[in-house]
Short mmCIF file of C-alpha atoms (C1' of nucleotides) in Angstrom, two decimals:
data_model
loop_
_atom_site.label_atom_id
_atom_site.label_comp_id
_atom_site.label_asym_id
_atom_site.label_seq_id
_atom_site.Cartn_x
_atom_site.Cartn_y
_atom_site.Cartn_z
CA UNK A 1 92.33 29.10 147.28
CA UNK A 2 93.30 26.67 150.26
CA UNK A 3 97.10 26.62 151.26
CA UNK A 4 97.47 29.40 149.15
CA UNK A 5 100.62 30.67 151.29
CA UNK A 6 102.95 33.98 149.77
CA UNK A 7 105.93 35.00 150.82
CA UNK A 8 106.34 38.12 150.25
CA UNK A 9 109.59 39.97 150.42
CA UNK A 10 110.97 43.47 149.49
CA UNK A 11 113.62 43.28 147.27
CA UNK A 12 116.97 45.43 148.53
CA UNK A 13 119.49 46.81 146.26
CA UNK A 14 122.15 44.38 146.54
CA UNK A 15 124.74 47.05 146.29
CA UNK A 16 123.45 48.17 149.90
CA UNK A 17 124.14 45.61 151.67
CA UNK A 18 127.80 43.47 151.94
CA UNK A 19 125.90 40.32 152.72
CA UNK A 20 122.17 39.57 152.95
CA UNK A 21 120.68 40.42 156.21
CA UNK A 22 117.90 38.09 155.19
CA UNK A 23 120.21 35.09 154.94
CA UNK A 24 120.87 33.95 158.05
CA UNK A 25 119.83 34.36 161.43
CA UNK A 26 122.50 37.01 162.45
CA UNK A 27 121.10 39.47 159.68
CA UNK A 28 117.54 39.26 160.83
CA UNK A 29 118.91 40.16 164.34
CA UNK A 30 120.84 43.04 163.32
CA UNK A 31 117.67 44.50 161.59
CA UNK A 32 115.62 43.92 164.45
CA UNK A 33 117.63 45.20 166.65
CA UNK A 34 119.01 48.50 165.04
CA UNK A 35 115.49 49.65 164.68
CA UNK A 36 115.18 49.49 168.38
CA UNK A 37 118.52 50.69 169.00
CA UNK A 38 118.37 54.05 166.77
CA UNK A 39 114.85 54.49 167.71
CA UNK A 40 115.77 55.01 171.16
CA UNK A 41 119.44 56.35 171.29
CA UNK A 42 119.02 58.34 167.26
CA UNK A 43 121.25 58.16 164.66
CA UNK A 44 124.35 59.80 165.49
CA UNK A 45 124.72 57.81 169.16
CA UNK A 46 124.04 54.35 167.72
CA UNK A 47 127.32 52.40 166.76
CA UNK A 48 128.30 49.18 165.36
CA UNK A 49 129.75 48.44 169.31
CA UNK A 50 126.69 49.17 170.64
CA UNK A 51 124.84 47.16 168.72
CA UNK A 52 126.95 44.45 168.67
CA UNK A 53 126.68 43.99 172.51
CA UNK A 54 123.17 43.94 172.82
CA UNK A 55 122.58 41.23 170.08
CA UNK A 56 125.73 39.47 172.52
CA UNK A 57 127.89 39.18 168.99
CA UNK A 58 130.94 41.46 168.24
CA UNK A 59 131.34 44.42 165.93
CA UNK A 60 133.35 42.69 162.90
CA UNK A 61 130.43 39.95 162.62
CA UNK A 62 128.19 43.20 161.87
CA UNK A 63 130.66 44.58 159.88
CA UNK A 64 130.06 41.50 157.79
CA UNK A 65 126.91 42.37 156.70
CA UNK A 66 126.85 46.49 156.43
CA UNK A 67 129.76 48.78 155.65
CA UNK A 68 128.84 51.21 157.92
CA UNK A 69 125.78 52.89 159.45
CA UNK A 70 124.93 54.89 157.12
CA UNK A 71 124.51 52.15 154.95
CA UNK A 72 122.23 50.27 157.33
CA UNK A 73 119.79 53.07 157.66
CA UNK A 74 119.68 53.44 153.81
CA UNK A 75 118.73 49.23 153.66
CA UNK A 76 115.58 50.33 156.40
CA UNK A 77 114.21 52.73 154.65
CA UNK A 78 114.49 51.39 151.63
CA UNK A 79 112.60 48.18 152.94
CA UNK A 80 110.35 50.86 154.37
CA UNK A 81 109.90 52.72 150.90
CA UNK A 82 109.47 49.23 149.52
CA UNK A 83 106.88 47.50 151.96
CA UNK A 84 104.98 50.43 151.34
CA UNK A 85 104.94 50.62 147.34
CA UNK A 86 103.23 47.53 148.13
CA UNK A 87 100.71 48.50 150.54
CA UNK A 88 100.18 51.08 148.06
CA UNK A 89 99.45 49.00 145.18
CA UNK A 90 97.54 46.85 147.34
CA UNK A 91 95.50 49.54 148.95
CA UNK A 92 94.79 51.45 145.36
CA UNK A 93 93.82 48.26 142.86
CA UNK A 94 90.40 48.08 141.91
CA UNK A 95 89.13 51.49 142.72
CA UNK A 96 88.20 53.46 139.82
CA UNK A 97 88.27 56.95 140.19
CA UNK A 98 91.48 58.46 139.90
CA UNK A 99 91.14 61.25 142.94
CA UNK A 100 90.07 58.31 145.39
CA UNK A 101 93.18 56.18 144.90
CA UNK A 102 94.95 59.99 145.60
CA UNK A 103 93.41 60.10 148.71
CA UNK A 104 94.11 56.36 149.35
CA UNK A 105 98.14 56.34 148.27
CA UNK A 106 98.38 59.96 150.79
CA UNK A 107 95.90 58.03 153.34
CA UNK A 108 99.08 54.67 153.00
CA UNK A 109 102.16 57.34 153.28
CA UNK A 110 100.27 58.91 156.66
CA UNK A 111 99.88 55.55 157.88
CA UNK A 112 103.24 54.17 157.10
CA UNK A 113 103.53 50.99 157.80
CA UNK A 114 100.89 49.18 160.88
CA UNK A 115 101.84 45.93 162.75
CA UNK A 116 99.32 43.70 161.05
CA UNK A 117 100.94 44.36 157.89
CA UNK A 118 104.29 43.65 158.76
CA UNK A 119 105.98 39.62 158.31
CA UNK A 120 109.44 39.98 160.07
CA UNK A 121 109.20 41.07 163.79
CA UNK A 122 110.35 44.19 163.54
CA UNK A 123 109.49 46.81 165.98
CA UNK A 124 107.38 48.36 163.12
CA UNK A 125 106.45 51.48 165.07
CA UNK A 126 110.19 52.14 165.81
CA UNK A 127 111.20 51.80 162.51
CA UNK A 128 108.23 54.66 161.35
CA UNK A 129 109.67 56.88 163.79
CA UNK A 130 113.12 56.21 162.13
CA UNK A 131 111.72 56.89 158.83
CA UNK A 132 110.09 60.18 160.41
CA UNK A 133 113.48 61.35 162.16
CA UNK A 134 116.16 60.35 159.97
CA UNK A 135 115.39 59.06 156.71
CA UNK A 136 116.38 62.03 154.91
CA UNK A 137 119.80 61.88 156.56
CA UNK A 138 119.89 58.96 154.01
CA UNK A 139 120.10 61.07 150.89
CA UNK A 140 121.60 64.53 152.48
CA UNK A 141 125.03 63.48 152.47
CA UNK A 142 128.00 64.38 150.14
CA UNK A 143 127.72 60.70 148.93
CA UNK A 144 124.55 61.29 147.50
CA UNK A 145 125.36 61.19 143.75
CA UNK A 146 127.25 58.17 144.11
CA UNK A 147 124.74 56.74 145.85
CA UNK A 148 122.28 57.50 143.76
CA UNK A 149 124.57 56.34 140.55
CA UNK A 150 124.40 53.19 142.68
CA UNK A 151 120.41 52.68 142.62
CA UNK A 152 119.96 53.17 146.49
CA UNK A 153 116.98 55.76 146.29
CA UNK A 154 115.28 53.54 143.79
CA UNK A 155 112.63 52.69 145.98
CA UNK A 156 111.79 56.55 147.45
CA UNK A 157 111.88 57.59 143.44
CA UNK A 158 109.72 54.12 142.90
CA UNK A 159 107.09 55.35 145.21
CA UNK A 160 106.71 59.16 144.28
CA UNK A 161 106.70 58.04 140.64
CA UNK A 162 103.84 55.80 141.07
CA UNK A 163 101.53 58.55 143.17
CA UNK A 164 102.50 61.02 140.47
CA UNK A 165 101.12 59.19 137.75
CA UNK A 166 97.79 59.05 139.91
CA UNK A 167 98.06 62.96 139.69
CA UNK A 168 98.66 63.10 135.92
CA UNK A 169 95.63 60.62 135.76
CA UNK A 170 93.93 63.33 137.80
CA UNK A 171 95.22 66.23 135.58
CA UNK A 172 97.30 64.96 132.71
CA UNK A 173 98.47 68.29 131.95
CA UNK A 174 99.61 69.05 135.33
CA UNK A 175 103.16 69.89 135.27
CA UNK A 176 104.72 69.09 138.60
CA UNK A 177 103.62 66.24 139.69
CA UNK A 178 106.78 64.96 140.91
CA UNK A 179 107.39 67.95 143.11
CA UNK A 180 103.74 67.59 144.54
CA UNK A 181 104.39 64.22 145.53
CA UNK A 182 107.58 64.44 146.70
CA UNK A 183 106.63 67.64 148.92
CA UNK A 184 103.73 65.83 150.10
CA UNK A 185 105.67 62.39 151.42
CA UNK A 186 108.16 65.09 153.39
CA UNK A 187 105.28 67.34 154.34
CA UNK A 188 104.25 64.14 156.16
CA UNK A 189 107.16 63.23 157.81
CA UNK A 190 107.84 66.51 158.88
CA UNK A 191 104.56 67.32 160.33
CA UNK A 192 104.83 64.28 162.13
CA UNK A 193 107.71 65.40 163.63
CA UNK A 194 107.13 68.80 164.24
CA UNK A 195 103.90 67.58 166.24
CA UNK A 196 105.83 65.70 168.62
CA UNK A 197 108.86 68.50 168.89
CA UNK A 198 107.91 71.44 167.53
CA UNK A 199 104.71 72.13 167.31
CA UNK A 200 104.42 75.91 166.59
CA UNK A 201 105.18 74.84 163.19
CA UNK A 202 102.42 72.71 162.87
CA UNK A 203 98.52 72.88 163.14
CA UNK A 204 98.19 69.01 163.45
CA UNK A 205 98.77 66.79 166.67
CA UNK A 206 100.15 64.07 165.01
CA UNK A 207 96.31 62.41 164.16
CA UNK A 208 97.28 60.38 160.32
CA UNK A 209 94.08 61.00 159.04
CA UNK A 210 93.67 64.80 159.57
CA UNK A 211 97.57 65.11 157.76
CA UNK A 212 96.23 62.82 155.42
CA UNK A 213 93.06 64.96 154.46
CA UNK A 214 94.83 68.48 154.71
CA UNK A 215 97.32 66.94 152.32
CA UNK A 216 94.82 65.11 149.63
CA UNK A 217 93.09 68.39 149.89
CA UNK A 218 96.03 70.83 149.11
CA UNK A 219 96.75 68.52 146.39
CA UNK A 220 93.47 67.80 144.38
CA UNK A 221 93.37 72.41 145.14
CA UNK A 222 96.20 72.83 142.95
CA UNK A 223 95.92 69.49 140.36
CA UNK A 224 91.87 71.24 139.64
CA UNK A 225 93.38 75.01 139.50
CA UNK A 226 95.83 74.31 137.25
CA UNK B 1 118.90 111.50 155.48
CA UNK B 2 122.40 112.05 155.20
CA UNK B 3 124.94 109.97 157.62
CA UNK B 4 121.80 107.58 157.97
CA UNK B 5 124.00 104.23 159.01
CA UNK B 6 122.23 101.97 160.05
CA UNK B 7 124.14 99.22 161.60
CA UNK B 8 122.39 95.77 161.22
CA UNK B 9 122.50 92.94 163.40
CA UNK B 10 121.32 89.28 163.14
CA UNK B 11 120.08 88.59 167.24
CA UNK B 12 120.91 85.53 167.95
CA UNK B 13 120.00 83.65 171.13
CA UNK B 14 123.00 83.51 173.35
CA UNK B 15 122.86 80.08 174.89
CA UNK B 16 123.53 79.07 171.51
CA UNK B 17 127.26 79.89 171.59
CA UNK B 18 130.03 79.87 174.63
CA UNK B 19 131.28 83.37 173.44
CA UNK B 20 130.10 85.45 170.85
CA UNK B 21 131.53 85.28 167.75
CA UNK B 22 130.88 88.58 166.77
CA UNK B 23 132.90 89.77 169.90
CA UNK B 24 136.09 88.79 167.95
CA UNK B 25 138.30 88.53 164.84
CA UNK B 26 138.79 84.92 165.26
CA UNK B 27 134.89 84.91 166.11
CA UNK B 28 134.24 85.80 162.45
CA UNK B 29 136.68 84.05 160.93
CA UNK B 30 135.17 80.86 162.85
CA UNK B 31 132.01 81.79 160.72
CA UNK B 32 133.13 82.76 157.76
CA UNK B 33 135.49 79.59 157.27
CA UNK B 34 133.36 77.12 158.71
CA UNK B 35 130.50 77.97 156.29
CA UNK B 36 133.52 77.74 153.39
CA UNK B 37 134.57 74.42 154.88
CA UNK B 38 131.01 72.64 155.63
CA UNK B 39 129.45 73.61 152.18
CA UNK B 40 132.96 72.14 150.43
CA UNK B 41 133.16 68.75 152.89
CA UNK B 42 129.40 67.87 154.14
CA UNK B 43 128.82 68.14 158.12
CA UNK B 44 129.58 64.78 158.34
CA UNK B 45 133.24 65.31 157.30
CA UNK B 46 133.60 68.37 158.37
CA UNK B 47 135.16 69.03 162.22
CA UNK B 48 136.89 71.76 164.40
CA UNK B 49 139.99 70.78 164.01
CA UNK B 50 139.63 70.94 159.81
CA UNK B 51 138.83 74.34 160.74
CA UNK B 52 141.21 75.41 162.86
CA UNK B 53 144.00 74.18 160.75
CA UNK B 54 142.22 76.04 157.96
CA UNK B 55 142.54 79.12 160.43
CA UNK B 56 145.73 78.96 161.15
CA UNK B 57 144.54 78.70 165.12
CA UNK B 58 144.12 75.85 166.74
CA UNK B 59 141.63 73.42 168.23
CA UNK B 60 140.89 74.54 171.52
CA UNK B 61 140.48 78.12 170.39
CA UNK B 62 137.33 77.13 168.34
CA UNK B 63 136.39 75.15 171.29
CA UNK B 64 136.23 78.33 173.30
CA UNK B 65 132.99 79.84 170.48
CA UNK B 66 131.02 77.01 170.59
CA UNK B 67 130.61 73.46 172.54
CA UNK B 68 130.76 71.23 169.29
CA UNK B 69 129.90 71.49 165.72
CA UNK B 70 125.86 70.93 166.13
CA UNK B 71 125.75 73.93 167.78
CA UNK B 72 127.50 76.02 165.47
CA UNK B 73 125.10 74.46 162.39
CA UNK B 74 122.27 75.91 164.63
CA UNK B 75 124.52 79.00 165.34
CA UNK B 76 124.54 79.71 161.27
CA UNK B 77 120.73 78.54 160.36
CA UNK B 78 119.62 80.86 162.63
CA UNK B 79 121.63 83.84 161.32
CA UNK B 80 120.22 82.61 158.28
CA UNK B 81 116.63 82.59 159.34
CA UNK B 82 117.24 86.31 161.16
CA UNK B 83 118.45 87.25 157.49
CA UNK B 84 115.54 85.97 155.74
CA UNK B 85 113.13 87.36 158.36
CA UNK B 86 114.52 90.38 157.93
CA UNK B 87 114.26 90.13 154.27
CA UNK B 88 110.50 89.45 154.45
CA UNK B 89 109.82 92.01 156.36
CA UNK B 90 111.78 94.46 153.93
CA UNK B 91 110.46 93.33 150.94
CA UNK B 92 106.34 93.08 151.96
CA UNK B 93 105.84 96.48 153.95
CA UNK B 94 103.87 98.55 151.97
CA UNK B 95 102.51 96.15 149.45
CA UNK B 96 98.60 96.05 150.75
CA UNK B 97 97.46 93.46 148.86
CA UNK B 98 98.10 89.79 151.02
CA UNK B 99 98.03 87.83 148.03
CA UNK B 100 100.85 89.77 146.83
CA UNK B 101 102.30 89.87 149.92
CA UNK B 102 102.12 85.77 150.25
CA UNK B 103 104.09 85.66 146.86
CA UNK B 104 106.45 88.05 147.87
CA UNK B 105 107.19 85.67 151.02
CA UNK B 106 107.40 82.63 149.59
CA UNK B 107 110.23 84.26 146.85
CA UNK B 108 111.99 85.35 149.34
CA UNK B 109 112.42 81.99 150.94
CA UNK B 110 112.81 80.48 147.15
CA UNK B 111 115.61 83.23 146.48
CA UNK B 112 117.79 82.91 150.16
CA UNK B 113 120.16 85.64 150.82
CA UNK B 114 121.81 87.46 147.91
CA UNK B 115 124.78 88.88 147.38
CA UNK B 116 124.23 92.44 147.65
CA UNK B 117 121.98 92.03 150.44
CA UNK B 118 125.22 90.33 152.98
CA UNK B 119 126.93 92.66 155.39
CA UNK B 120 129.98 90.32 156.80
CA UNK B 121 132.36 88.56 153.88
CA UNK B 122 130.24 85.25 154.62
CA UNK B 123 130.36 83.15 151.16
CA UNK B 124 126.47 83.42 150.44
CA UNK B 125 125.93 80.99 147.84
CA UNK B 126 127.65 78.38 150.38
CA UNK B 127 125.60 79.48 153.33
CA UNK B 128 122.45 79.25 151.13
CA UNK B 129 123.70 75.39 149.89
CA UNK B 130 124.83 74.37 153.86
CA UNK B 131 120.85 75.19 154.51
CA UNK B 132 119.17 73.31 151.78
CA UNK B 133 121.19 70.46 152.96
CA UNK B 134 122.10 70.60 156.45
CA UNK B 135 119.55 72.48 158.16
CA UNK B 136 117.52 69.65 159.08
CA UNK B 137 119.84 67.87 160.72
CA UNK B 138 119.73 70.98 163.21
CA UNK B 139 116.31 69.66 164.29
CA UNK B 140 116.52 65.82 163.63
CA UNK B 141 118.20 65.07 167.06
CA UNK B 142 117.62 63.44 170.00
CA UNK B 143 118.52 66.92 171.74
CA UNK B 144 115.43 68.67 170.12
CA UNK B 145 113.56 69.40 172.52
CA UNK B 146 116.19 70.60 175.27
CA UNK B 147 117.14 72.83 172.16
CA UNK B 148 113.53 73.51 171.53
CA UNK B 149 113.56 74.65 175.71
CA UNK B 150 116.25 76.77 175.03
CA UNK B 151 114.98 78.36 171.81
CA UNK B 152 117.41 77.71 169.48
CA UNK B 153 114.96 77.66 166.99
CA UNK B 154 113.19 80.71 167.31
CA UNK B 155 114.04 82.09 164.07
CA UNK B 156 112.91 79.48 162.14
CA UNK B 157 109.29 79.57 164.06
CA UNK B 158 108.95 82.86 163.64
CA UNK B 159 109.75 83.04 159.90
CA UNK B 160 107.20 80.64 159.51
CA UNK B 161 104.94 82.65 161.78
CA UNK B 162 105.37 85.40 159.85
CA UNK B 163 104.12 83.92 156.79
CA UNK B 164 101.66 82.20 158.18
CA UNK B 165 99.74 85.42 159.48
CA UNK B 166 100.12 86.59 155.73
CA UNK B 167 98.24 83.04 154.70
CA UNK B 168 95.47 83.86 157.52
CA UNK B 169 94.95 87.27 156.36
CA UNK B 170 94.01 85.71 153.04
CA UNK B 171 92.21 83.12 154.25
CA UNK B 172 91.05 83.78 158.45
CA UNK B 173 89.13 80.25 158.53
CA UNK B 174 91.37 78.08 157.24
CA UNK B 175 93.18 76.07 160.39
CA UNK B 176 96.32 74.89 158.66
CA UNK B 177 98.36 77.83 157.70
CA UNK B 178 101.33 76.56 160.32
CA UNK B 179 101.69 73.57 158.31
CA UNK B 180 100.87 74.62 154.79
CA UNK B 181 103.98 77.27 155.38
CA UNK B 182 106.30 74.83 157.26
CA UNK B 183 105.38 72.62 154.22
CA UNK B 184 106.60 74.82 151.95
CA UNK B 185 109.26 76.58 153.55
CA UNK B 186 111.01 72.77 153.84
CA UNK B 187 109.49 72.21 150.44
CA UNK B 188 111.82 75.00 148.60
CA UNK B 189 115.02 73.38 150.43
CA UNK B 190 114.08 69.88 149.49
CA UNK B 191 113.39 70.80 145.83
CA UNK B 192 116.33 72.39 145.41
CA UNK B 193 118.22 69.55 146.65
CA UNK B 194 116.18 67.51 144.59
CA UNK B 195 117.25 69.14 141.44
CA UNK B 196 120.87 69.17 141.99
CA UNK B 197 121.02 65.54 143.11
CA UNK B 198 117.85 63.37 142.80
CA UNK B 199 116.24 65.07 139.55
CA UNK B 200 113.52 62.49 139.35
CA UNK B 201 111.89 63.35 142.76
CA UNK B 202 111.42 66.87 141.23
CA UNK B 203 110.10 68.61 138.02
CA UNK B 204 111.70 71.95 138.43
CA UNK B 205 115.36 72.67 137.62
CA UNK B 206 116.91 74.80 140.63
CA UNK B 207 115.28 77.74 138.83
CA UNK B 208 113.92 80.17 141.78
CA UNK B 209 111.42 82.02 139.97
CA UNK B 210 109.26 78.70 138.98
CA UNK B 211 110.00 77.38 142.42
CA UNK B 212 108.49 80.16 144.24
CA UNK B 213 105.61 80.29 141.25
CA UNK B 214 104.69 76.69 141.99
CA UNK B 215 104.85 76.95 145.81
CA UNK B 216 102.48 80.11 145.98
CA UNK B 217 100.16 78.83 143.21
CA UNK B 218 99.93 75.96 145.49
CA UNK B 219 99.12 77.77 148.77
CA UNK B 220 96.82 80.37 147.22
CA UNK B 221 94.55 77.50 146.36
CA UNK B 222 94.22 75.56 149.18
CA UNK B 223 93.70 79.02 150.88
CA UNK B 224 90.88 79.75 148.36
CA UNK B 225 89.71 76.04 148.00
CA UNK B 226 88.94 75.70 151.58
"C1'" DC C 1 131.87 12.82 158.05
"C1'" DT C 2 134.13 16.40 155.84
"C1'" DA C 3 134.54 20.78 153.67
"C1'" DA C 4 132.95 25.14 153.46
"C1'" DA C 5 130.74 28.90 155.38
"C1'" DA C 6 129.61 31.71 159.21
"C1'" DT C 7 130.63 33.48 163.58
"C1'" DG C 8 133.51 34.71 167.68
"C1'" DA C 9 137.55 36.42 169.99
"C1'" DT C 10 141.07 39.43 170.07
"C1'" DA C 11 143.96 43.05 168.58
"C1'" DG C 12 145.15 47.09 166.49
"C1'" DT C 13 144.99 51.87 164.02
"C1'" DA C 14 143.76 56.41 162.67
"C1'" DA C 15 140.56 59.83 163.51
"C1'" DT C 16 137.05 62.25 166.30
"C1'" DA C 17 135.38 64.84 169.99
"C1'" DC C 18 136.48 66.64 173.35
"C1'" DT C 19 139.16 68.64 178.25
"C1'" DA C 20 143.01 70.54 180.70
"C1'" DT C 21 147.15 73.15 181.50
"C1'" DT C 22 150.37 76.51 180.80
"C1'" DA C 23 152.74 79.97 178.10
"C1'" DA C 24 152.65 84.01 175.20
"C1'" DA C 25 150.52 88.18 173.19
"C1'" DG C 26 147.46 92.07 173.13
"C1'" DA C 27 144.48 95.34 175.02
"C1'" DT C 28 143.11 98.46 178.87
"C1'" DA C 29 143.02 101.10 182.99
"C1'" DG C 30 145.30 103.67 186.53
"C1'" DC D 1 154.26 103.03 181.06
"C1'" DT D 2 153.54 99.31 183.63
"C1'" DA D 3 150.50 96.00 185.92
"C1'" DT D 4 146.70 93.26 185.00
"C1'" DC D 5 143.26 91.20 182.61
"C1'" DT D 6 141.69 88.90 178.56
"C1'" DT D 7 142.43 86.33 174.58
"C1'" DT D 8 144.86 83.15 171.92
"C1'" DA D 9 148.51 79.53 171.05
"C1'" DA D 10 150.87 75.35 172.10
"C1'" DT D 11 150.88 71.05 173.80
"C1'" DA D 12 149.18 67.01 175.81
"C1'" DG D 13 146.02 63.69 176.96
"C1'" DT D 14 141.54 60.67 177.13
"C1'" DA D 15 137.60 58.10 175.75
"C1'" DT D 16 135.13 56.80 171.88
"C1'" DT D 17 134.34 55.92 167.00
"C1'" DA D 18 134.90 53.69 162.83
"C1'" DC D 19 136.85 50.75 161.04
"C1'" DT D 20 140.47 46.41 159.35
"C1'" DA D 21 142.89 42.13 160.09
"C1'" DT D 22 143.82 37.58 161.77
"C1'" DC D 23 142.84 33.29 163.39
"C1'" DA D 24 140.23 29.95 166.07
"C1'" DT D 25 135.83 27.82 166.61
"C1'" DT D 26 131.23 26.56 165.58
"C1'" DT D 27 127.52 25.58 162.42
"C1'" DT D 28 125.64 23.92 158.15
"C1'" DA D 29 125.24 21.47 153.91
"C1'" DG D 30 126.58 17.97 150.70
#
DNA sequence: CTAAAATGATAGTAATACTATTAAAGATAG
DNA sequence: CTATCTTTAATAGTATTACTATCATTTTAG
C-alpha cells in the first residue's frame, strides 16, 4: 500500500460551468473566494464586481468561467452534494445492518462536510453555511425545469436516491422513501438555520448529533409503522 | 343570527409596510397584482416597476406601500400564514380528540387557502404557488434577524406553535414538537415543489390528500414511538 | 522561440433599485 | 362651496447590477 496517493475529485456537470474552475489557477481562486464572499455578505449582495476586486482580477475574467451567480452557487453545492455522496459511501461500506448505515448516511448529512475531509482549501465551514442558507435558492427559481432538463440537480437527486434505497432495504415496501429522504436533508438544513435565527421554530441548538438522532429516529418510527 | 357580518381581517404587523395597503384602492391593487405578477415571473424577475406599469400607476406610488419588494414577499406570507392560522383554528375547535385534531392541522397546511374560503379578489391558487416557492427566501437573508427583531415573522411561529401544542397534547414528553412541525410545515411546500419540478426527490404527485396522509402518519409515530 | 491560450484593462449598455421634486386630483372639514 | 389636506401622477435623476465587447498583454506549452 506505500505511495498509494488518490486524487480524488467531484465531478461537475460540465453544462454548469463556462470553463473549468479546476483548470487553472484563476478558477480555484474564484471558488475559494466566493465561499467567503457569500458567506459573509449572502447571496443577493455578492456580485461578480465584488468579487472580482478582492481576488485583485476584473469582472469579465470571472465572467469567463460562470455565466452568472446563480450559476456559481449551483457548481458549490453541487460539489457539496457531491463530496458528500462520497463521504457517504465511504462512511456506510462495510456495515451490515441496514438501519445502522440509516443512522450513519443522516449522521454524514448533519455533519456536512468537516475540514479534515476536505482537499482544496476551501473555507469548508463557510461553504456549509452556504449550503444551509441558500442552497435551495439553487432550485427555486423559474429556471428550474431547464435546469433540471440540463442535469444540474443530479447530484442532490444522486444523494437522496442512494439514502432511499437504505430505507427500502429497511422496509422494502415502504412507499415514500424519496419524500422521507428528501424531507429529512431539508429538515436539516432548516433546523440548522432556524437554531441560529429563529429558534422558536426549533427545539435543537444547532448540536449535529441531537438533529441527527431526532431525525434517524422519526425515520426508522414511520419506515417500522408502515 | 340574522345580520351576523362578521368582518375578517388578516393583522399584520405594521413595520412591515410604509402605509397600509388595505387603507387604499391602489393598496389592494398593489396586492392583488403583485401576487398575479410574482407567481407568473419568479421574484427574481419580478420588480415594482413591472408592477406599476401593470397598474397603470407608476413607480414611486408603489414605493410609497412598501420599501422594496422583500418586504412586500414578507407582507403576503404573512397574510398567508394569518389565513392559515385562522383556518386551523376554524377547522379543529370542537373536534376533542388531538390525534384528530393533529390531522386536521397538518391538511390544512397540505390544502393552503381555497377558493371559497378568500375574502379580497387575491388569485389564490397563485398566492398558494408564490409560497411553496418563494417563502423561504423571506427568511434566507442576511436581514433575518433585524426582521426576526421586528417580528415579521410572527405568523409563521405561531402557526407552527399552534400545531405544535396539538403534537404535545398527544405526546407531553416528547421535546421536539417545534421541529417535527417546522419539519413538516416546510416539508408540504418542498414536496409540492418537488412534484411539479424535481419529481425524483419526491414520491407523491401534488395530490393534497396523500400529502397530508403521509406527513401526519409520520408525526403520529414519532409522537407514539418516543 | 513561437503560437496559442489565458488574463487584464477599459469601455459601454440596459435594467434595477431606489430617491426627490413638483404638479394634479380627490376627499374632507368648516 | 371653498380652502386645505392627502393621495396619486409625472418626471427626472443616481448609483449599482448584470452583463457584453474589444483589444492589449502576459503566461504557458509545444
Amino acid at each position: 500500500m506505500k505511495n498509494l496517493r488518490v486524487q480524488l475529485q467531484v465531478q461537475i456537470n460540465e453544462k454548469i460551468y463556462l470553463k473549468d474552475p479546476y483548470s487553472s489557477d484563476l478558477g480555484k481562486k474564484i471558488l475559494a473566494e466566493s465561499i467567503r464572499l457569500i458567506d459573509s455578505l449572502g447571496l443577493e449582495a455578492f456580485t461578480f464586481r465584488k468579487l472580482a476586486k478582492e481576488l485583485g482580477t476584473t469582472e469579465s475574467s470571472v465572467y469567463r468561467y460562470f455565466e452568472n451567480k446563480h450559476k456559481l452557487l449551483i457548481y458549490l453545492t453541487s460539489w457539496y452534494y457531491g463530496w458528500l455522496e462520497y463521504q457517504l459511501v465511504f462512511s456506510t461500506t462495510n456495515i451490515s445492518s441496514a438501519e445502522e448505515r440509516l443512522r450513519v448516511a443522516i449522521e454524514v448529512i448533519a455533519k456536512g462536510i468537516s475540514y479534515r475531509e476536505s482537499i482544496d482549501n476551501f473555507e469548508i465551514d463557510a461553504l456549509n453555511r452556504i449550503v444551509v442558507s441558500e442552497s435551495s435558492k439553487a432550485y427555486l427559481t423559474k429556471e428550474v425545469d431547464d435546469g433540471n432538463k440540463e442535469g444540474f440537480y443530479g447530484g442532490y437527486k444522486r444523494l437522496v436516491g442512494r439514502i432511499s434505497d437504505i430505507a427500502l432495504e429497511i422496509n422494502p415496501k415502504f412507499e415514500n422513501a424519496h419524500t422521507l429522504i428528501s424531507t429529512i436533508v431539508e429538515g436539516i438544513h432548516h433546523q440548522k438555520y432556524f437554531a441560529d435565527h429563529l429558534p422558536s421554530l426549533t427545539d435543537l441548538e444547532g448540536d449535529t448529533t441531537l438533529l441527527a438522532g431526532f431525525y434517524s429516529d422519526m425515520a426508522l418510527a414511520i419506515l417500522h409503522k408502515t
